[in-house]
Amino acid sequence: MDSALLLALYRDHIQSLTRAYETTLAAAGFDGVVIHSGVQKKRSEYDDQYWPLRATPHFQHWAPIADADCALIFVTGSAPILVWTACTSYWERPALPEHQLFLEVLRVERPKSVDEVKALLPAGKKLAFIGEEVARADAWGLVEPNAPHLLGPLDRLRSRKTPYEAACLAEANLRAAKGHAALRDAFAAGDRSELDLHLLYLAATKQDDAETPYKNIVALGENAATLHHVSYRKHPRTRDAESLLVDAGATFLGYASDITRTWVKGKGSTASTFAELVSGLEEAQKELCAAVKVDSGYESLHEESHRRVASILKASGLGKGSPDELVAGGVTRAFYPHGLGHSLGLQCHDVGCALVKPKPENPWLRNTSTIETSQCFTVEPGIYFIDHLLAELRAGAHASLVDWKAVDAIAPMGGIRIEDDLYVRGPDNIANLTREHLPVGGALLG
């Protein structure tokens, strides 16, 4: 991405954050806030190893760095101060930030210890604190750590992305697309283990495992029936028909992409039947993306996705009832148990778009918002063959709505998910950040 453009967008982003924070802090009764980046957590009290830091997202909203024990000081009427603590350890040293554009926009202090933050705080001001290390708030004399009446509005602020954030999300999609393309081609070319494919993804996206926004989901065959399969099979296998589900993203300056693709290879009825399901879900997913409208409810889109899945089950012969019967009888919820999508940003499952609970029949839906300009979210319908969910359905009152012989024949292929990241630029301008680089969501290869 062009560095000059990125810097200009970041400068505008900080100005936008400054205005929003001044308004939000005043409404919450604060003069300012100190946001702590966090500290590394020990893997175990019986060990001396530490997990890589996941920086406080409110901190990264201001500064694209992920170093431990840093702070962002914002006081209404003053320029924000980034306290970027200098590393003095000779055991480990954090990686340099990918871009240091913040040096040209923020006032940056480089103390040897985060304890020096207190000396930078203005006297006589009511300052809030955001961060997990509440002991820091006590040491610095800050009030009401992680006040809900402050965090709530700041979470809602994060649901509306600035042009800088949208650019970062787009770049994260480009980065992840390279990994997805590499795995698609490797899967088509021969038999590889899940671990081999996972490592190939990291290499293609130039990420360490800890840098990915979430653990890569790389699932062959029946493992795709586990929605978050991360226990990689370490040895390749050969089957007449095989599927690959890859749910993996990338980060750029703290912002995440979240993409899923499903591929099929092989010959025979199992491969062709599963490929028809993939093709059906591919078309349904694209239609759902096209149906995104400003001022409409995301939960309504989720409910429409169940009608689309029901139609696919009916067309494939897996479902014996009408699409309406398959939805009403809970059949689609056995084949498609998760929500259609979630907000995306500094966190893979970002905040601000699930302010109200979903309907009881949609317990795993993570986006219940009214769709607004500047939101970014995923659209990710799926069809899976999950043993215990299908067993419950088979034993229930609506078992006759399913062709169980057909289901048993296709179940070893695991499942399908196709996921894109969408950014709402305006009422008639919904950008698919993923399809620009990965135009196909799933298909039969070879």
GROMACS .gro file of C-alpha atoms in nm:
model
  446
    1MET     CA    1   0.000   0.000   0.000
    2ASP     CA    2   0.125   0.349  -0.084
    3SER     CA    3   0.295   0.490   0.226
    4ALA     CA    4   0.196   0.851   0.161
    5LEU     CA    5  -0.171   0.756   0.123
    6LEU     CA    6  -0.158   0.540   0.435
    7LEU     CA    7  -0.007   0.826   0.636
    8ALA     CA    8  -0.275   1.069   0.514
    9LEU     CA    9  -0.549   0.823   0.606
   10TYR     CA   10  -0.394   0.763   0.947
   11ARG     CA   11  -0.371   1.135   1.016
   12ASP     CA   12  -0.742   1.174   0.935
   13HIS     CA   13  -0.817   0.867   1.149
   14ILE     CA   14  -0.648   1.024   1.453
   15GLN     CA   15  -0.839   1.348   1.399
   16SER     CA   16  -1.164   1.152   1.381
   17LEU     CA   17  -1.078   0.957   1.697
   18THR     CA   18  -0.988   1.279   1.877
   19ARG     CA   19  -1.329   1.432   1.806
   20ALA     CA   20  -1.513   1.113   1.897
   21TYR     CA   21  -1.321   1.061   2.221
   22GLU     CA   22  -1.378   1.420   2.333
   23THR     CA   23  -1.754   1.377   2.289
   24THR     CA   24  -1.762   1.030   2.446
   25LEU     CA   25  -1.548   1.123   2.747
   26ALA     CA   26  -1.757   1.432   2.818
   27ALA     CA   27  -2.077   1.229   2.809
   28ALA     CA   28  -1.923   0.973   3.047
   29GLY     CA   29  -1.801   1.240   3.289
   30PHE     CA   30  -1.425   1.210   3.228
   31ASP     CA   31  -1.159   1.460   3.127
   32GLY     CA   32  -0.942   1.197   2.963
   33VAL     CA   33  -0.835   0.834   2.952
   34VAL     CA   34  -0.521   0.624   2.973
   35ILE     CA   35  -0.529   0.307   2.764
   36HIS     CA   36  -0.275   0.040   2.858
   37SER     CA   37  -0.150  -0.198   2.587
   38GLY     CA   38  -0.134  -0.499   2.820
   39VAL     CA   39   0.134  -0.740   2.937
   40GLN     CA   40   0.231  -1.089   2.829
   41LYS     CA   41   0.061  -1.368   3.023
   42LYS     CA   42   0.244  -1.671   3.160
   43ARG     CA   43   0.148  -1.995   2.990
   44SER     CA   44   0.131  -2.161   3.330
   45GLU     CA   45   0.222  -2.086   3.688
   46TYR     CA   46   0.447  -2.392   3.662
   47ASP     CA   47   0.640  -2.256   3.362
   48ASP     CA   48   0.852  -1.954   3.274
   49GLN     CA   49   0.723  -1.917   2.916
   50TYR     CA   50   0.480  -1.643   2.811
   51TRP     CA   51   0.208  -1.618   2.550
   52PRO     CA   52   0.258  -1.359   2.274
   53LEU     CA   53   0.079  -1.036   2.362
   54ARG     CA   54  -0.262  -0.957   2.217
   55ALA     CA   55  -0.264  -0.582   2.270
   56THR     CA   56  -0.569  -0.406   2.413
   57PRO     CA   57  -0.779  -0.327   2.103
   58HIS     CA   58  -0.872   0.021   2.227
   59PHE     CA   59  -0.498   0.093   2.240
   60GLN     CA   60  -0.445  -0.034   1.886
   61HIS     CA   61  -0.735   0.181   1.772
   62TRP     CA   62  -0.491   0.470   1.820
   63ALA     CA   63  -0.149   0.314   1.761
   64PRO     CA   64  -0.055   0.028   1.525
   65ILE     CA   65   0.190  -0.137   1.765
   66ALA     CA   66   0.158  -0.445   1.986
   67ASP     CA   67   0.434  -0.395   2.243
   68ALA     CA   68   0.375  -0.474   2.610
   69ASP     CA   69   0.345  -0.208   2.881
   70CYS     CA   70   0.281   0.088   2.654
   71ALA     CA   71   0.006   0.344   2.700
   72LEU     CA   72  -0.200   0.598   2.510
   73ILE     CA   73  -0.283   0.914   2.705
   74PHE     CA   74  -0.572   1.122   2.576
   75VAL     CA   75  -0.689   1.434   2.757
   76THR     CA   76  -0.957   1.654   2.608
   77GLY     CA   77  -0.804   1.967   2.458
   78SER     CA   78  -0.454   1.818   2.431
   79ALA     CA   79  -0.273   1.616   2.168
   80PRO     CA   80  -0.272   1.239   2.234
   81ILE     CA   81   0.051   1.099   2.378
   82LEU     CA   82   0.183   0.754   2.290
   83VAL     CA   83   0.404   0.613   2.564
   84TRP     CA   84   0.611   0.361   2.368
   85THR     CA   85   0.820   0.198   2.636
   86ALA     CA   86   1.175   0.124   2.526
   87CYS     CA   87   1.274  -0.242   2.550
   88THR     CA   88   1.582  -0.292   2.767
   89SER     CA   89   1.572  -0.672   2.785
   90TYR     CA   90   1.855  -0.870   2.627
   91TRP     CA   91   1.649  -1.192   2.636
   92GLU     CA   92   1.378  -1.092   2.391
   93ARG     CA   93   1.297  -0.789   2.181
   94PRO     CA   94   0.961  -0.714   2.017
   95ALA     CA   95   0.950  -0.684   1.641
   96LEU     CA   96   0.955  -0.333   1.502
   97PRO     CA   97   0.612  -0.207   1.393
   98GLU     CA   98   0.537  -0.278   1.029
   99HIS     CA   99   0.483   0.094   0.974
  100GLN     CA  100   0.595   0.376   1.204
  101LEU     CA  101   0.357   0.638   1.068
  102PHE     CA  102   0.244   0.715   1.423
  103LEU     CA  103   0.580   0.887   1.478
  104GLU     CA  104   0.465   1.162   1.240
  105VAL     CA  105   0.119   1.207   1.391
  106LEU     CA  106   0.131   1.138   1.765
  107ARG     CA  107   0.347   1.284   2.036
  108VAL     CA  108   0.568   0.987   2.126
  109GLU     CA  109   0.750   0.940   2.456
  110ARG     CA  110   1.011   0.662   2.493
  111PRO     CA  111   1.065   0.603   2.867
  112LYS     CA  112   1.260   0.305   2.998
  113SER     CA  113   0.970   0.205   3.221
  114VAL     CA  114   0.594   0.232   3.199
  115ASP     CA  115   0.606   0.361   3.557
  116GLU     CA  116   0.700   0.698   3.407
  117VAL     CA  117   0.348   0.734   3.267
  118LYS     CA  118   0.235   0.897   3.592
  119ALA     CA  119   0.470   1.191   3.540
  120LEU     CA  120   0.303   1.260   3.204
  121LEU     CA  121  -0.049   1.284   3.347
  122PRO     CA  122  -0.199   1.630   3.406
  123ALA     CA  123  -0.295   1.724   3.759
  124GLY     CA  124  -0.653   1.791   3.859
  125LYS     CA  125  -0.813   1.588   3.580
  126LYS     CA  126  -1.056   1.299   3.613
  127LEU     CA  127  -0.892   1.031   3.402
  128ALA     CA  128  -1.039   0.692   3.319
  129PHE     CA  129  -0.841   0.373   3.257
  130ILE     CA  130  -0.884   0.100   2.996
  131GLY     CA  131  -0.685  -0.221   3.017
  132GLU     CA  132  -0.659  -0.559   3.188
  133GLU     CA  133  -0.384  -0.456   3.432
  134VAL     CA  134  -0.594  -0.268   3.686
  135ALA     CA  135  -0.289  -0.244   3.913
  136ARG     CA  136  -0.151   0.009   3.665
  137ALA     CA  137  -0.460   0.224   3.718
  138ASP     CA  138  -0.410   0.213   4.093
  139ALA     CA  139  -0.042   0.305   4.061
  140TRP     CA  140  -0.122   0.600   3.836
  141GLY     CA  141  -0.414   0.728   4.047
  142LEU     CA  142  -0.677   0.666   3.780
  143VAL     CA  143  -1.047   0.625   3.855
  144GLU     CA  144  -1.312   0.377   3.745
  145PRO     CA  145  -1.104   0.130   3.543
  146ASN     CA  146  -1.291  -0.014   3.245
  147ALA     CA  147  -1.607   0.182   3.321
  148PRO     CA  148  -1.897   0.020   3.130
  149HIS     CA  149  -2.056   0.357   3.051
  150LEU     CA  150  -1.735   0.452   2.871
  151LEU     CA  151  -1.650   0.118   2.708
  152GLY     CA  152  -2.000   0.079   2.560
  153PRO     CA  153  -1.988   0.395   2.345
  154LEU     CA  154  -1.624   0.325   2.250
  155ASP     CA  155  -1.724  -0.023   2.133
  156ARG     CA  156  -1.998   0.129   1.919
  157LEU     CA  157  -1.743   0.374   1.782
  158ARG     CA  158  -1.524   0.082   1.675
  159SER     CA  159  -1.810  -0.069   1.475
  160ARG     CA  160  -1.789   0.223   1.231
  161LYS     CA  161  -1.460   0.207   1.046
  162THR     CA  162  -1.273   0.513   0.923
  163PRO     CA  163  -1.123   0.511   0.571
  164TYR     CA  164  -0.786   0.428   0.732
  165GLU     CA  165  -0.936   0.124   0.902
  166ALA     CA  166  -1.109   0.017   0.582
  167ALA     CA  167  -0.776   0.040   0.398
  168CYS     CA  168  -0.611  -0.178   0.663
  169LEU     CA  169  -0.891  -0.434   0.639
  170ALA     CA  170  -0.855  -0.441   0.261
  171GLU     CA  171  -0.479  -0.493   0.290
  172ALA     CA  172  -0.537  -0.776   0.538
  173ASN     CA  173  -0.764  -0.940   0.280
  174LEU     CA  174  -0.497  -0.910   0.011
  175ARG     CA  175  -0.242  -1.069   0.243
  176ALA     CA  176  -0.472  -1.359   0.335
  177ALA     CA  177  -0.570  -1.416  -0.027
  178LYS     CA  178  -0.213  -1.517  -0.108
  179GLY     CA  179  -0.234  -1.793   0.151
  180HIS     CA  180  -0.571  -1.916   0.033
  181ALA     CA  181  -0.454  -1.930  -0.328
  182ALA     CA  182  -0.144  -2.124  -0.227
  183LEU     CA  183  -0.348  -2.384  -0.037
  184ARG     CA  184  -0.601  -2.421  -0.317
  185ASP     CA  185  -0.323  -2.493  -0.565
  186ALA     CA  186  -0.136  -2.728  -0.331
  187PHE     CA  187  -0.453  -2.924  -0.258
  188ALA     CA  188  -0.526  -2.959  -0.629
  189ALA     CA  189  -0.169  -3.069  -0.706
  190GLY     CA  190  -0.145  -3.359  -0.462
  191ASP     CA  191  -0.204  -3.498  -0.116
  192ARG     CA  192  -0.074  -3.287   0.171
  193SER     CA  193  -0.131  -3.313   0.544
  194GLU     CA  194  -0.328  -3.048   0.731
  195LEU     CA  195  -0.010  -2.947   0.911
  196ASP     CA  196   0.174  -2.909   0.580
  197LEU     CA  197  -0.104  -2.687   0.448
  198HIS     CA  198  -0.111  -2.477   0.765
  199LEU     CA  199   0.264  -2.416   0.742
  200LEU     CA  200   0.232  -2.333   0.373
  201TYR     CA  201  -0.033  -2.073   0.457
  202LEU     CA  202   0.196  -1.906   0.710
  203ALA     CA  203   0.478  -1.896   0.455
  204ALA     CA  204   0.259  -1.758   0.177
  205THR     CA  205   0.120  -1.481   0.399
  206LYS     CA  206   0.457  -1.414   0.566
  207GLN     CA  207   0.310  -1.451   0.915
  208ASP     CA  208   0.421  -1.628   1.226
  209ASP     CA  209   0.151  -1.835   1.394
  210ALA     CA  210   0.115  -1.571   1.667
  211GLU     CA  211   0.061  -1.294   1.409
  212THR     CA  212  -0.252  -1.447   1.258
  213PRO     CA  213  -0.580  -1.301   1.386
  214TYR     CA  214  -0.691  -1.649   1.495
  215LYS     CA  215  -0.559  -2.002   1.470
  216ASN     CA  216  -0.583  -2.120   1.109
  217ILE     CA  217  -0.862  -2.372   1.052
  218VAL     CA  218  -0.731  -2.624   0.799
  219ALA     CA  219  -0.964  -2.923   0.771
  220LEU     CA  220  -0.958  -3.217   0.532
  221GLY     CA  221  -1.263  -3.436   0.488
  222GLU     CA  222  -1.458  -3.523   0.802
  223ASN     CA  223  -1.253  -3.275   1.008
  224ALA     CA  224  -1.446  -2.992   0.839
  225ALA     CA  225  -1.745  -3.098   1.051
  226THR     CA  226  -1.561  -2.944   1.348
  227LEU     CA  227  -1.627  -2.574   1.300
  228HIS     CA  228  -1.295  -2.464   1.452
  229HIS     CA  229  -1.070  -2.759   1.366
  230VAL     CA  230  -0.713  -2.675   1.469
  231SER     CA  231  -0.577  -3.019   1.567
  232TYR     CA  232  -0.399  -3.069   1.239
  233ARG     CA  233  -0.354  -3.416   1.094
  234LYS     CA  234   0.022  -3.456   1.045
  235HIS     CA  235   0.029  -3.716   0.768
  236PRO     CA  236  -0.118  -3.699   0.417
  237ARG     CA  237  -0.376  -3.949   0.299
  238THR     CA  238  -0.522  -4.049  -0.036
  239ARG     CA  239  -0.897  -4.086  -0.092
  240ASP     CA  240  -1.113  -4.113  -0.403
  241ALA     CA  241  -1.292  -3.794  -0.296
  242GLU     CA  242  -1.151  -3.529  -0.065
  243SER     CA  243  -1.253  -3.186   0.060
  244LEU     CA  244  -1.051  -2.900   0.207
  245LEU     CA  245  -1.200  -2.625   0.422
  246VAL     CA  246  -0.964  -2.337   0.501
  247ASP     CA  247  -1.075  -2.062   0.739
  248ALA     CA  248  -0.775  -1.834   0.781
  249GLY     CA  249  -0.695  -1.465   0.788
  250ALA     CA  250  -0.415  -1.216   0.818
  251THR     CA  251  -0.344  -0.890   0.997
  252PHE     CA  252  -0.230  -0.550   0.878
  253LEU     CA  253  -0.148  -0.286   1.140
  254GLY     CA  254  -0.365  -0.475   1.386
  255TYR     CA  255  -0.669  -0.516   1.159
  256ALA     CA  256  -0.790  -0.864   1.070
  257SER     CA  257  -0.925  -1.046   0.770
  258ASP     CA  258  -1.137  -1.359   0.811
  259ILE     CA  259  -1.185  -1.569   0.497
  260THR     CA  260  -1.311  -1.922   0.435
  261ARG     CA  261  -1.287  -2.129   0.117
  262THR     CA  262  -1.394  -2.489   0.051
  263TRP     CA  263  -1.246  -2.706  -0.225
  264VAL     CA  264  -1.322  -3.053  -0.359
  265LYS     CA  265  -1.118  -3.298  -0.564
  266GLY     CA  266  -1.165  -3.653  -0.687
  267LYS     CA  267  -1.402  -3.851  -0.902
  268GLY     CA  268  -1.715  -4.052  -0.848
  269SER     CA  269  -2.056  -3.978  -0.701
  270THR     CA  270  -1.929  -3.858  -0.363
  271ALA     CA  271  -1.707  -3.591  -0.516
  272SER     CA  272  -1.970  -3.479  -0.767
  273THR     CA  273  -2.253  -3.467  -0.510
  274PHE     CA  274  -2.042  -3.270  -0.264
  275ALA     CA  275  -1.928  -3.038  -0.543
  276GLU     CA  276  -2.293  -2.964  -0.620
  277LEU     CA  277  -2.345  -2.866  -0.257
  278VAL     CA  278  -2.039  -2.640  -0.272
  279SER     CA  279  -2.167  -2.482  -0.593
  280GLY     CA  280  -2.508  -2.425  -0.438
  281LEU     CA  281  -2.362  -2.261  -0.129
  282GLU     CA  282  -2.130  -2.051  -0.345
  283GLU     CA  283  -2.425  -1.903  -0.530
  284ALA     CA  284  -2.626  -1.857  -0.211
  285GLN     CA  285  -2.338  -1.679  -0.039
  286LYS     CA  286  -2.293  -1.439  -0.330
  287GLU     CA  287  -2.667  -1.367  -0.330
  288LEU     CA  288  -2.660  -1.300   0.044
  289CYS     CA  289  -2.372  -1.055  -0.005
  290ALA     CA  290  -2.570  -0.882  -0.279
  291ALA     CA  291  -2.869  -0.858  -0.045
  292VAL     CA  292  -2.682  -0.646   0.213
  293LYS     CA  293  -2.865  -0.314   0.247
  294VAL     CA  294  -2.810  -0.014   0.472
  295ASP     CA  295  -3.085   0.020   0.736
  296SER     CA  296  -3.180  -0.349   0.714
  297GLY     CA  297  -3.131  -0.589   1.002
  298TYR     CA  298  -2.839  -0.830   0.989
  299GLU     CA  299  -3.047  -1.091   1.173
  300SER     CA  300  -3.297  -1.085   0.887
  301LEU     CA  301  -3.010  -1.169   0.652
  302HIS     CA  302  -2.915  -1.457   0.882
  303GLU     CA  303  -3.271  -1.589   0.865
  304GLU     CA  304  -3.264  -1.560   0.486
  305SER     CA  305  -2.945  -1.767   0.486
  306HIS     CA  306  -3.138  -2.053   0.649
  307ARG     CA  307  -3.395  -2.038   0.369
  308ARG     CA  308  -3.111  -2.054   0.115
  309VAL     CA  309  -2.953  -2.352   0.291
  310ALA     CA  310  -3.293  -2.524   0.299
  311SER     CA  311  -3.327  -2.477  -0.076
  312ILE     CA  312  -2.982  -2.630  -0.130
  313LEU     CA  313  -3.067  -2.930   0.087
  314LYS     CA  314  -3.392  -2.979  -0.105
  315ALA     CA  315  -3.228  -2.944  -0.447
  316SER     CA  316  -2.952  -3.190  -0.357
  317GLY     CA  317  -3.195  -3.452  -0.235
  318LEU     CA  318  -3.062  -3.443   0.121
  319GLY     CA  319  -3.381  -3.271   0.233
  320LYS     CA  320  -3.714  -3.437   0.157
  321GLY     CA  321  -3.948  -3.166   0.279
  322SER     CA  322  -4.010  -2.823   0.134
  323PRO     CA  323  -3.760  -2.547   0.219
  324ASP     CA  324  -4.015  -2.394   0.457
  325GLU     CA  325  -4.061  -2.729   0.632
  326LEU     CA  326  -3.685  -2.777   0.662
  327VAL     CA  327  -3.648  -2.439   0.833
  328ALA     CA  328  -3.953  -2.471   1.056
  329GLY     CA  329  -3.856  -2.823   1.161
  330GLY     CA  330  -3.509  -2.714   1.271
  331VAL     CA  331  -3.342  -2.924   1.001
  332THR     CA  332  -3.129  -2.638   0.872
  333ARG     CA  333  -3.003  -2.567   1.223
  334ALA     CA  334  -2.860  -2.919   1.244
  335PHE     CA  335  -2.676  -2.872   0.915
  336TYR     CA  336  -2.590  -2.504   0.976
  337PRO     CA  337  -2.563  -2.434   1.350
  338HIS     CA  338  -2.364  -2.108   1.357
  339GLY     CA  339  -2.444  -1.747   1.282
  340LEU     CA  340  -2.413  -1.590   0.938
  341GLY     CA  341  -2.133  -1.357   1.046
  342HIS     CA  342  -1.986  -1.104   1.283
  343SER     CA  343  -1.830  -0.760   1.297
  344LEU     CA  344  -1.466  -0.744   1.185
  345GLY     CA  345  -1.188  -0.504   1.278
  346LEU     CA  346  -0.914  -0.499   1.539
  347GLN     CA  347  -1.061  -0.823   1.665
  348CYS     CA  348  -1.175  -1.106   1.444
  349HIS     CA  349  -1.505  -1.110   1.633
  350ASP     CA  350  -1.512  -0.734   1.673
  351VAL     CA  351  -1.733  -0.532   1.904
  352GLY     CA  352  -2.021  -0.293   1.855
  353CYS     CA  353  -2.255  -0.499   1.635
  354ALA     CA  354  -2.412  -0.727   1.895
  355LEU     CA  355  -2.567  -0.477   2.133
  356VAL     CA  356  -2.892  -0.673   2.156
  357LYS     CA  357  -2.932  -1.046   2.200
  358PRO     CA  358  -3.035  -1.252   1.898
  359LYS     CA  359  -3.363  -1.439   1.887
  360PRO     CA  360  -3.363  -1.763   2.089
  361GLU     CA  361  -3.342  -1.970   1.771
  362ASN     CA  362  -3.020  -1.786   1.669
  363PRO     CA  363  -2.803  -1.829   1.982
  364TRP     CA  364  -2.469  -1.812   1.800
  365LEU     CA  365  -2.538  -1.505   1.588
  366ARG     CA  366  -2.268  -1.246   1.667
  367ASN     CA  367  -2.414  -0.958   1.466
  368THR     CA  368  -2.761  -0.828   1.550
  369SER     CA  369  -2.710  -0.473   1.431
  370THR     CA  370  -2.897  -0.261   1.185
  371ILE     CA  371  -2.656  -0.237   0.892
  372GLU     CA  372  -2.494   0.107   0.875
  373THR     CA  373  -2.247   0.286   0.654
  374SER     CA  374  -1.884   0.220   0.760
  375GLN     CA  375  -1.952  -0.119   0.918
  376CYS     CA  376  -1.735  -0.416   0.826
  377PHE     CA  377  -1.862  -0.770   0.878
  378THR     CA  378  -1.844  -1.123   0.744
  379VAL     CA  379  -2.099  -1.326   0.550
  380GLU     CA  380  -2.029  -1.697   0.600
  381PRO     CA  381  -2.308  -1.952   0.552
  382GLY     CA  382  -2.224  -2.320   0.588
  383ILE     CA  383  -2.347  -2.677   0.553
  384TYR     CA  384  -2.195  -2.944   0.778
  385PHE     CA  385  -2.232  -3.310   0.869
  386ILE     CA  386  -2.182  -3.297   1.245
  387ASP     CA  387  -2.238  -3.639   1.399
  388HIS     CA  388  -2.411  -3.549   1.724
  389LEU     CA  389  -2.635  -3.280   1.572
  390LEU     CA  390  -2.746  -3.518   1.298
  391ALA     CA  391  -2.800  -3.795   1.554
  392GLU     CA  392  -3.035  -3.567   1.749
  393LEU     CA  393  -3.220  -3.479   1.428
  394ARG     CA  394  -3.240  -3.845   1.324
  395ALA     CA  395  -3.395  -3.934   1.659
  396GLY     CA  396  -3.638  -3.642   1.657
  397ALA     CA  397  -3.983  -3.567   1.525
  398HIS     CA  398  -3.861  -3.431   1.192
  399ALA     CA  399  -3.632  -3.718   1.090
  400SER     CA  400  -3.853  -3.795   0.791
  401LEU     CA  401  -3.757  -3.462   0.633
  402VAL     CA  402  -3.406  -3.596   0.562
  403ASP     CA  403  -3.279  -3.865   0.324
  404TRP     CA  404  -3.046  -4.034   0.571
  405LYS     CA  405  -2.894  -4.272   0.319
  406ALA     CA  406  -2.782  -3.975   0.110
  407VAL     CA  407  -2.653  -3.795   0.419
  408ASP     CA  408  -2.450  -4.096   0.534
  409ALA     CA  409  -2.292  -4.124   0.190
  410ILE     CA  410  -2.172  -3.763   0.186
  411ALA     CA  411  -2.092  -3.714   0.557
  412PRO     CA  412  -1.720  -3.814   0.528
  413MET     CA  413  -1.667  -3.492   0.329
  414GLY     CA  414  -1.719  -3.299   0.654
  415GLY     CA  415  -1.868  -2.966   0.562
  416ILE     CA  416  -1.863  -2.644   0.364
  417ARG     CA  417  -1.820  -2.280   0.462
  418ILE     CA  418  -1.769  -1.984   0.230
  419GLU     CA  419  -1.685  -1.650   0.391
  420ASP     CA  420  -1.618  -1.300   0.260
  421ASP     CA  421  -1.545  -0.971   0.437
  422LEU     CA  422  -1.778  -0.685   0.343
  423TYR     CA  423  -1.730  -0.312   0.402
  424VAL     CA  424  -2.029  -0.079   0.376
  425ARG     CA  425  -1.900   0.230   0.195
  426GLY     CA  426  -2.246   0.377   0.149
  427PRO     CA  427  -2.614   0.294   0.091
  428ASP     CA  428  -2.548   0.168  -0.261
  429ASN     CA  429  -2.181   0.081  -0.227
  430ILE     CA  430  -2.108  -0.247  -0.051
  431ALA     CA  431  -1.745  -0.345  -0.106
  432ASN     CA  432  -1.654  -0.714  -0.100
  433LEU     CA  433  -1.295  -0.693   0.025
  434THR     CA  434  -1.238  -1.064  -0.037
  435ARG     CA  435  -1.375  -1.141  -0.385
  436GLU     CA  436  -1.151  -0.874  -0.536
  437HIS     CA  437  -0.861  -1.111  -0.473
  438LEU     CA  438  -1.036  -1.450  -0.442
  439PRO     CA  439  -1.325  -1.442  -0.690
  440VAL     CA  440  -1.425  -1.806  -0.629
  441GLY     CA  441  -1.542  -1.924  -0.288
  442GLY     CA  442  -1.538  -2.296  -0.357
  443ALA     CA  443  -1.542  -2.545  -0.642
  444LEU     CA  444  -1.441  -2.887  -0.773
  445LEU     CA  445  -1.072  -2.873  -0.867
  446GLY     CA  446  -0.888  -3.065  -1.135
   0.00000   0.00000   0.00000
